[in-house]
Amino acid sequence: MKDMAAEAEGLGNIFRHLWLLRAVAEAAGIDLDREMKAGRLNGLDYARMVTSCRGAGCSKSCALWISSRRDEGPAVPDFCPSADLFKRLMP
């Protein structure tokens, strides 16, 4: 039987990645809660976004990207594993 707890240890801290994911969504002009309520984003897609963020290994680059943002308009970093989905949801 597969040990799911041991597998999850290899992924990044879930709370850090939830914060990063939501910060990138905000930079893209996306309200993830509203997108879920509207049916444009489902729970499985959201879970996949979080998991791919946790496993991507780009959290430092992402945090730097977020902190360097100024009022440049909606954007998503190209290295983001969920960039395509974010771009689809952008207003």
CSV table of N, CA, C and O in Angstrom, one decimal:
chain,number,residue,atom,x,y,z
A,1,MET,N,0.8,-1.2,0.0
A,1,MET,CA,0.0,0.0,0.0
A,1,MET,C,0.9,1.3,0.0
A,1,MET,O,1.9,1.3,0.7
A,2,LYS,N,0.5,2.2,-0.8
A,2,LYS,CA,1.3,3.5,-0.9
A,2,LYS,C,1.1,4.3,0.3
A,2,LYS,O,0.0,4.5,0.8
A,3,ASP,N,2.2,4.9,0.9
A,3,ASP,CA,2.2,5.8,2.0
A,3,ASP,C,2.0,7.2,1.5
A,3,ASP,O,3.0,7.9,1.1
A,4,MET,N,0.8,7.7,1.6
A,4,MET,CA,0.5,9.0,1.1
A,4,MET,C,1.1,10.1,1.9
A,4,MET,O,1.5,11.1,1.4
A,5,ALA,N,1.2,9.9,3.2
A,5,ALA,CA,1.9,10.9,4.1
A,5,ALA,C,3.3,11.1,3.7
A,5,ALA,O,3.8,12.2,3.6
A,6,ALA,N,4.0,10.0,3.5
A,6,ALA,CA,5.4,10.1,3.1
A,6,ALA,C,5.6,10.8,1.7
A,6,ALA,O,6.5,11.5,1.5
A,7,GLU,N,4.7,10.5,0.8
A,7,GLU,CA,4.7,11.1,-0.5
A,7,GLU,C,4.5,12.6,-0.4
A,7,GLU,O,5.2,13.4,-1.1
A,8,ALA,N,3.6,13.1,0.4
A,8,ALA,CA,3.3,14.5,0.6
A,8,ALA,C,4.5,15.3,1.2
A,8,ALA,O,4.6,16.5,1.0
A,9,GLU,N,5.3,14.6,2.0
A,9,GLU,CA,6.5,15.3,2.6
A,9,GLU,C,7.4,15.8,1.5
A,9,GLU,O,8.1,16.8,1.7
A,10,GLY,N,7.5,15.2,0.3
A,10,GLY,CA,8.4,15.6,-0.8
A,10,GLY,C,7.9,16.9,-1.4
A,10,GLY,O,8.6,17.6,-2.1
A,11,LEU,N,6.6,17.3,-1.2
A,11,LEU,CA,6.1,18.5,-1.8
A,11,LEU,C,6.3,19.6,-0.9
A,11,LEU,O,6.6,19.5,0.3
A,12,GLY,N,6.2,20.8,-1.4
A,12,GLY,CA,6.5,22.0,-0.6
A,12,GLY,C,5.3,22.2,0.4
A,12,GLY,O,4.3,21.6,0.3
A,13,ASN,N,5.6,23.1,1.4
A,13,ASN,CA,4.6,23.4,2.4
A,13,ASN,C,3.3,23.9,1.8
A,13,ASN,O,3.3,24.9,1.0
A,14,ILE,N,2.2,23.3,2.1
A,14,ILE,CA,0.9,23.6,1.4
A,14,ILE,C,0.5,25.0,1.7
A,14,ILE,O,-0.1,25.6,0.8
A,15,PHE,N,0.7,25.5,2.9
A,15,PHE,CA,0.2,26.9,3.2
A,15,PHE,C,1.0,27.9,2.4
A,15,PHE,O,0.5,28.9,1.9
A,16,ARG,N,2.3,27.7,2.3
A,16,ARG,CA,3.1,28.6,1.5
A,16,ARG,C,2.6,28.6,0.0
A,16,ARG,O,2.5,29.7,-0.6
A,17,HIS,N,2.4,27.4,-0.5
A,17,HIS,CA,2.0,27.3,-1.9
A,17,HIS,C,0.5,27.8,-2.1
A,17,HIS,O,0.2,28.4,-3.2
A,18,LEU,N,-0.3,27.7,-1.2
A,18,LEU,CA,-1.7,28.3,-1.3
A,18,LEU,C,-1.5,29.8,-1.3
A,18,LEU,O,-2.2,30.5,-2.1
A,19,TRP,N,-0.6,30.4,-0.5
A,19,TRP,CA,-0.4,31.8,-0.5
A,19,TRP,C,0.1,32.2,-1.9
A,19,TRP,O,-0.3,33.2,-2.4
A,20,LEU,N,1.2,31.5,-2.4
A,20,LEU,CA,1.8,31.9,-3.7
A,20,LEU,C,0.7,31.8,-4.8
A,20,LEU,O,0.6,32.7,-5.6
A,21,LEU,N,-0.1,30.8,-4.8
A,21,LEU,CA,-1.1,30.6,-5.8
A,21,LEU,C,-2.1,31.7,-5.8
A,21,LEU,O,-2.4,32.3,-6.8
A,22,ARG,N,-2.6,32.1,-4.6
A,22,ARG,CA,-3.5,33.1,-4.5
A,22,ARG,C,-2.9,34.5,-4.8
A,22,ARG,O,-3.6,35.4,-5.4
A,23,ALA,N,-1.6,34.7,-4.5
A,23,ALA,CA,-1.0,35.9,-4.9
A,23,ALA,C,-0.8,36.1,-6.4
A,23,ALA,O,-1.0,37.2,-6.9
A,24,VAL,N,-0.5,35.0,-7.0
A,24,VAL,CA,-0.4,35.0,-8.5
A,24,VAL,C,-1.7,35.3,-9.1
A,24,VAL,O,-1.9,36.0,-10.1
A,25,ALA,N,-2.8,34.6,-8.6
A,25,ALA,CA,-4.1,34.8,-9.1
A,25,ALA,C,-4.5,36.3,-8.9
A,25,ALA,O,-5.0,36.9,-9.8
A,26,GLU,N,-4.2,36.9,-7.8
A,26,GLU,CA,-4.4,38.3,-7.6
A,26,GLU,C,-3.7,39.2,-8.6
A,26,GLU,O,-4.3,40.1,-9.2
A,27,ALA,N,-2.4,38.9,-8.9
A,27,ALA,CA,-1.7,39.6,-9.8
A,27,ALA,C,-2.3,39.5,-11.2
A,27,ALA,O,-2.1,40.4,-12.1
A,28,ALA,N,-3.0,38.4,-11.5
A,28,ALA,CA,-3.6,38.1,-12.8
A,28,ALA,C,-5.0,38.7,-12.8
A,28,ALA,O,-5.7,38.7,-13.9
A,29,GLY,N,-5.4,39.3,-11.7
A,29,GLY,CA,-6.8,39.9,-11.7
A,29,GLY,C,-7.9,38.8,-11.5
A,29,GLY,O,-9.0,39.0,-11.9
A,30,ILE,N,-7.5,37.7,-10.9
A,30,ILE,CA,-8.4,36.6,-10.8
A,30,ILE,C,-8.8,36.4,-9.3
A,30,ILE,O,-7.9,36.3,-8.4
A,31,ASP,N,-10.1,36.3,-9.0
A,31,ASP,CA,-10.6,35.9,-7.7
A,31,ASP,C,-10.9,34.4,-7.7
A,31,ASP,O,-11.9,34.1,-8.3
A,32,LEU,N,-10.1,33.6,-7.2
A,32,LEU,CA,-10.3,32.1,-7.3
A,32,LEU,C,-11.6,31.7,-6.7
A,32,LEU,O,-12.3,30.8,-7.2
A,33,ASP,N,-12.0,32.3,-5.6
A,33,ASP,CA,-13.3,32.0,-4.9
A,33,ASP,C,-14.4,32.3,-5.9
A,33,ASP,O,-15.4,31.5,-6.0
A,34,ARG,N,-14.4,33.4,-6.5
A,34,ARG,CA,-15.5,33.8,-7.4
A,34,ARG,C,-15.5,32.9,-8.6
A,34,ARG,O,-16.6,32.5,-9.1
A,35,GLU,N,-14.3,32.5,-9.1
A,35,GLU,CA,-14.2,31.6,-10.3
A,35,GLU,C,-14.8,30.2,-9.9
A,35,GLU,O,-15.5,29.6,-10.7
A,36,MET,N,-14.6,29.8,-8.7
A,36,MET,CA,-15.2,28.5,-8.2
A,36,MET,C,-16.7,28.6,-8.1
A,36,MET,O,-17.4,27.7,-8.6
A,37,LYS,N,-17.2,29.7,-7.5
A,37,LYS,CA,-18.6,29.9,-7.4
A,37,LYS,C,-19.3,30.0,-8.7
A,37,LYS,O,-20.4,29.5,-8.9
A,38,ALA,N,-18.6,30.6,-9.7
A,38,ALA,CA,-19.2,30.8,-11.1
A,38,ALA,C,-19.1,29.5,-11.9
A,38,ALA,O,-19.7,29.4,-13.0
A,39,GLY,N,-18.4,28.5,-11.4
A,39,GLY,CA,-18.2,27.3,-12.2
A,39,GLY,C,-17.1,27.3,-13.2
A,39,GLY,O,-17.0,26.3,-14.0
A,40,ARG,N,-16.3,28.3,-13.3
A,40,ARG,CA,-15.3,28.4,-14.3
A,40,ARG,C,-14.0,27.7,-13.8
A,40,ARG,O,-13.1,27.4,-14.5
A,41,LEU,N,-14.0,27.3,-12.5
A,41,LEU,CA,-12.9,26.6,-11.9
A,41,LEU,C,-13.5,25.6,-10.9
A,41,LEU,O,-14.3,26.0,-10.1
A,42,ASN,N,-13.2,24.3,-11.1
A,42,ASN,CA,-13.8,23.3,-10.2
A,42,ASN,C,-12.7,22.9,-9.1
A,42,ASN,O,-11.6,23.2,-9.2
A,43,GLY,N,-13.2,22.2,-8.1
A,43,GLY,CA,-12.4,21.8,-7.0
A,43,GLY,C,-11.2,20.9,-7.5
A,43,GLY,O,-10.1,21.1,-6.9
A,44,LEU,N,-11.4,20.1,-8.4
A,44,LEU,CA,-10.3,19.2,-8.9
A,44,LEU,C,-9.2,20.1,-9.6
A,44,LEU,O,-8.0,19.9,-9.3
A,45,ASP,N,-9.6,21.0,-10.4
A,45,ASP,CA,-8.6,21.9,-11.0
A,45,ASP,C,-7.9,22.7,-10.0
A,45,ASP,O,-6.6,22.9,-10.1
A,46,TYR,N,-8.6,23.2,-9.0
A,46,TYR,CA,-7.9,24.0,-7.9
A,46,TYR,C,-6.9,23.1,-7.2
A,46,TYR,O,-5.8,23.5,-6.9
A,47,ALA,N,-7.3,21.9,-6.8
A,47,ALA,CA,-6.4,21.0,-6.1
A,47,ALA,C,-5.2,20.7,-7.0
A,47,ALA,O,-4.1,20.6,-6.5
A,48,ARG,N,-5.4,20.5,-8.3
A,48,ARG,CA,-4.3,20.2,-9.2
A,48,ARG,C,-3.3,21.5,-9.2
A,48,ARG,O,-2.1,21.3,-9.3
A,49,MET,N,-3.9,22.6,-9.2
A,49,MET,CA,-3.1,23.9,-9.2
A,49,MET,C,-2.2,23.9,-8.0
A,49,MET,O,-1.0,24.2,-8.1
A,50,VAL,N,-2.8,23.6,-6.8
A,50,VAL,CA,-2.0,23.7,-5.6
A,50,VAL,C,-0.9,22.6,-5.6
A,50,VAL,O,0.2,22.8,-5.3
A,51,THR,N,-1.3,21.4,-6.0
A,51,THR,CA,-0.3,20.3,-6.0
A,51,THR,C,0.8,20.5,-7.0
A,51,THR,O,2.0,20.3,-6.7
A,52,SER,N,0.5,21.1,-8.2
A,52,SER,CA,1.6,21.3,-9.2
A,52,SER,C,2.4,22.5,-8.7
A,52,SER,O,3.7,22.5,-8.9
A,53,CYS,N,1.9,23.4,-8.0
A,53,CYS,CA,2.7,24.5,-7.4
A,53,CYS,C,3.6,23.9,-6.3
A,53,CYS,O,4.8,24.3,-6.3
A,54,ARG,N,3.1,23.1,-5.5
A,54,ARG,CA,3.9,22.5,-4.5
A,54,ARG,C,5.1,21.7,-5.0
A,54,ARG,O,6.2,21.6,-4.4
A,55,GLY,N,4.9,21.0,-6.2
A,55,GLY,CA,5.9,20.2,-6.7
A,55,GLY,C,6.8,20.8,-7.8
A,55,GLY,O,7.8,20.2,-8.3
A,56,ALA,N,6.6,22.1,-8.1
A,56,ALA,CA,7.3,22.7,-9.2
A,56,ALA,C,8.7,23.2,-8.9
A,56,ALA,O,9.5,23.3,-9.8
A,57,GLY,N,9.0,23.4,-7.7
A,57,GLY,CA,10.3,23.9,-7.3
A,57,GLY,C,10.6,25.3,-7.7
A,57,GLY,O,11.8,25.7,-7.8
A,58,CYS,N,9.6,26.1,-7.9
A,58,CYS,CA,9.9,27.5,-8.3
A,58,CYS,C,9.4,28.5,-7.3
A,58,CYS,O,9.1,29.7,-7.6
A,59,SER,N,9.2,28.1,-6.0
A,59,SER,CA,8.6,29.0,-5.0
A,59,SER,C,9.4,30.2,-4.8
A,59,SER,O,8.9,31.3,-4.6
A,60,LYS,N,10.7,30.1,-4.8
A,60,LYS,CA,11.6,31.3,-4.6
A,60,LYS,C,11.5,32.3,-5.7
A,60,LYS,O,11.3,33.5,-5.5
A,61,SER,N,11.5,31.7,-6.9
A,61,SER,CA,11.3,32.6,-8.1
A,61,SER,C,9.9,33.3,-8.1
A,61,SER,O,9.8,34.4,-8.5
A,62,CYS,N,8.9,32.5,-7.7
A,62,CYS,CA,7.6,33.0,-7.7
A,62,CYS,C,7.5,34.1,-6.6
A,62,CYS,O,6.9,35.2,-6.9
A,63,ALA,N,8.0,33.9,-5.4
A,63,ALA,CA,8.0,35.0,-4.4
A,63,ALA,C,8.7,36.2,-4.9
A,63,ALA,O,8.2,37.3,-4.6
A,64,LEU,N,9.8,36.1,-5.5
A,64,LEU,CA,10.5,37.2,-6.1
A,64,LEU,C,9.7,37.9,-7.1
A,64,LEU,O,9.6,39.2,-7.2
A,65,TRP,N,9.0,37.2,-8.0
A,65,TRP,CA,8.2,37.7,-9.1
A,65,TRP,C,7.1,38.5,-8.4
A,65,TRP,O,6.8,39.7,-8.8
A,66,ILE,N,6.4,38.0,-7.4
A,66,ILE,CA,5.3,38.6,-6.7
A,66,ILE,C,5.8,39.9,-6.1
A,66,ILE,O,5.2,41.0,-6.2
A,67,SER,N,6.9,39.8,-5.4
A,67,SER,CA,7.4,41.0,-4.6
A,67,SER,C,7.9,42.1,-5.5
A,67,SER,O,8.0,43.3,-5.1
A,68,SER,N,8.3,41.8,-6.8
A,68,SER,CA,8.8,42.8,-7.7
A,68,SER,C,7.7,43.4,-8.5
A,68,SER,O,8.0,44.4,-9.3
A,69,ARG,N,6.5,43.0,-8.4
A,69,ARG,CA,5.4,43.5,-9.2
A,69,ARG,C,5.0,44.9,-8.8
A,69,ARG,O,5.0,45.2,-7.6
A,70,ARG,N,4.8,45.7,-9.8
A,70,ARG,CA,4.3,47.1,-9.5
A,70,ARG,C,2.9,47.1,-10.3
A,70,ARG,O,2.5,46.1,-10.8
A,71,ASP,N,2.4,48.2,-10.4
A,71,ASP,CA,1.1,48.4,-11.1
A,71,ASP,C,1.3,48.2,-12.6
A,71,ASP,O,1.2,49.1,-13.4
A,72,GLU,N,1.6,47.0,-13.0
A,72,GLU,CA,1.9,46.7,-14.4
A,72,GLU,C,0.7,46.0,-15.2
A,72,GLU,O,0.9,45.6,-16.3
A,73,GLY,N,-0.4,45.9,-14.5
A,73,GLY,CA,-1.5,45.3,-15.1
A,73,GLY,C,-1.5,43.8,-14.9
A,73,GLY,O,-0.5,43.2,-14.4
A,74,PRO,N,-2.6,43.1,-15.2
A,74,PRO,CA,-2.7,41.6,-15.0
A,74,PRO,C,-1.6,40.8,-15.7
A,74,PRO,O,-1.3,41.1,-16.9
A,75,ALA,N,-1.0,39.9,-15.0
A,75,ALA,CA,0.1,39.1,-15.5
A,75,ALA,C,0.3,37.8,-14.7
A,75,ALA,O,-0.2,37.7,-13.6
A,76,VAL,N,0.9,36.8,-15.4
A,76,VAL,CA,1.2,35.5,-14.7
A,76,VAL,C,2.6,35.2,-15.2
A,76,VAL,O,3.0,35.4,-16.3
A,77,PRO,N,3.5,34.7,-14.2
A,77,PRO,CA,4.8,34.3,-14.6
A,77,PRO,C,4.8,33.1,-15.6
A,77,PRO,O,4.0,32.2,-15.4
A,78,ASP,N,5.6,33.2,-16.6
A,78,ASP,CA,5.7,32.1,-17.6
A,78,ASP,C,6.1,30.7,-16.9
A,78,ASP,O,5.7,29.7,-17.4
A,79,PHE,N,6.9,30.8,-15.9
A,79,PHE,CA,7.4,29.6,-15.2
A,79,PHE,C,6.3,28.9,-14.4
A,79,PHE,O,6.5,27.8,-13.9
A,80,CYS,N,5.2,29.5,-14.1
A,80,CYS,CA,4.2,29.0,-13.3
A,80,CYS,C,3.6,27.7,-13.9
A,80,CYS,O,3.1,27.8,-15.1
A,81,PRO,N,3.5,26.6,-13.2
A,81,PRO,CA,2.9,25.4,-13.7
A,81,PRO,C,1.4,25.6,-14.1
A,81,PRO,O,0.9,24.8,-14.8
A,82,SER,N,0.8,26.6,-13.5
A,82,SER,CA,-0.7,26.8,-13.8
A,82,SER,C,-0.9,28.0,-14.7
A,82,SER,O,-2.0,28.5,-14.8
A,83,ALA,N,0.1,28.4,-15.4
A,83,ALA,CA,0.1,29.6,-16.2
A,83,ALA,C,-1.1,29.5,-17.2
A,83,ALA,O,-1.8,30.5,-17.4
A,84,ASP,N,-1.2,28.4,-17.9
A,84,ASP,CA,-2.2,28.3,-18.9
A,84,ASP,C,-3.6,28.4,-18.3
A,84,ASP,O,-4.5,29.1,-18.9
A,85,LEU,N,-3.9,27.8,-17.2
A,85,LEU,CA,-5.2,27.9,-16.6
A,85,LEU,C,-5.4,29.3,-16.1
A,85,LEU,O,-6.5,29.9,-16.3
A,86,PHE,N,-4.4,30.0,-15.5
A,86,PHE,CA,-4.6,31.4,-15.1
A,86,PHE,C,-4.9,32.2,-16.3
A,86,PHE,O,-5.8,33.1,-16.2
A,87,LYS,N,-4.2,32.0,-17.4
A,87,LYS,CA,-4.4,32.9,-18.6
A,87,LYS,C,-5.8,32.6,-19.1
A,87,LYS,O,-6.5,33.6,-19.6
A,88,ARG,N,-6.3,31.4,-19.0
A,88,ARG,CA,-7.7,31.1,-19.4
A,88,ARG,C,-8.7,31.9,-18.6
A,88,ARG,O,-9.8,32.3,-19.1
A,89,LEU,N,-8.4,32.0,-17.3
A,89,LEU,CA,-9.4,32.7,-16.4
A,89,LEU,C,-9.2,34.2,-16.3
A,89,LEU,O,-10.1,34.9,-15.7
A,90,MET,N,-8.1,34.7,-16.9
A,90,MET,CA,-7.9,36.2,-16.8
A,90,MET,C,-9.0,36.9,-17.5
A,90,MET,O,-9.6,36.5,-18.5
A,91,PRO,N,-9.4,38.1,-16.8
A,91,PRO,CA,-10.5,38.9,-17.4
A,91,PRO,C,-10.1,39.6,-18.7
A,91,PRO,O,-9.0,39.7,-19.0
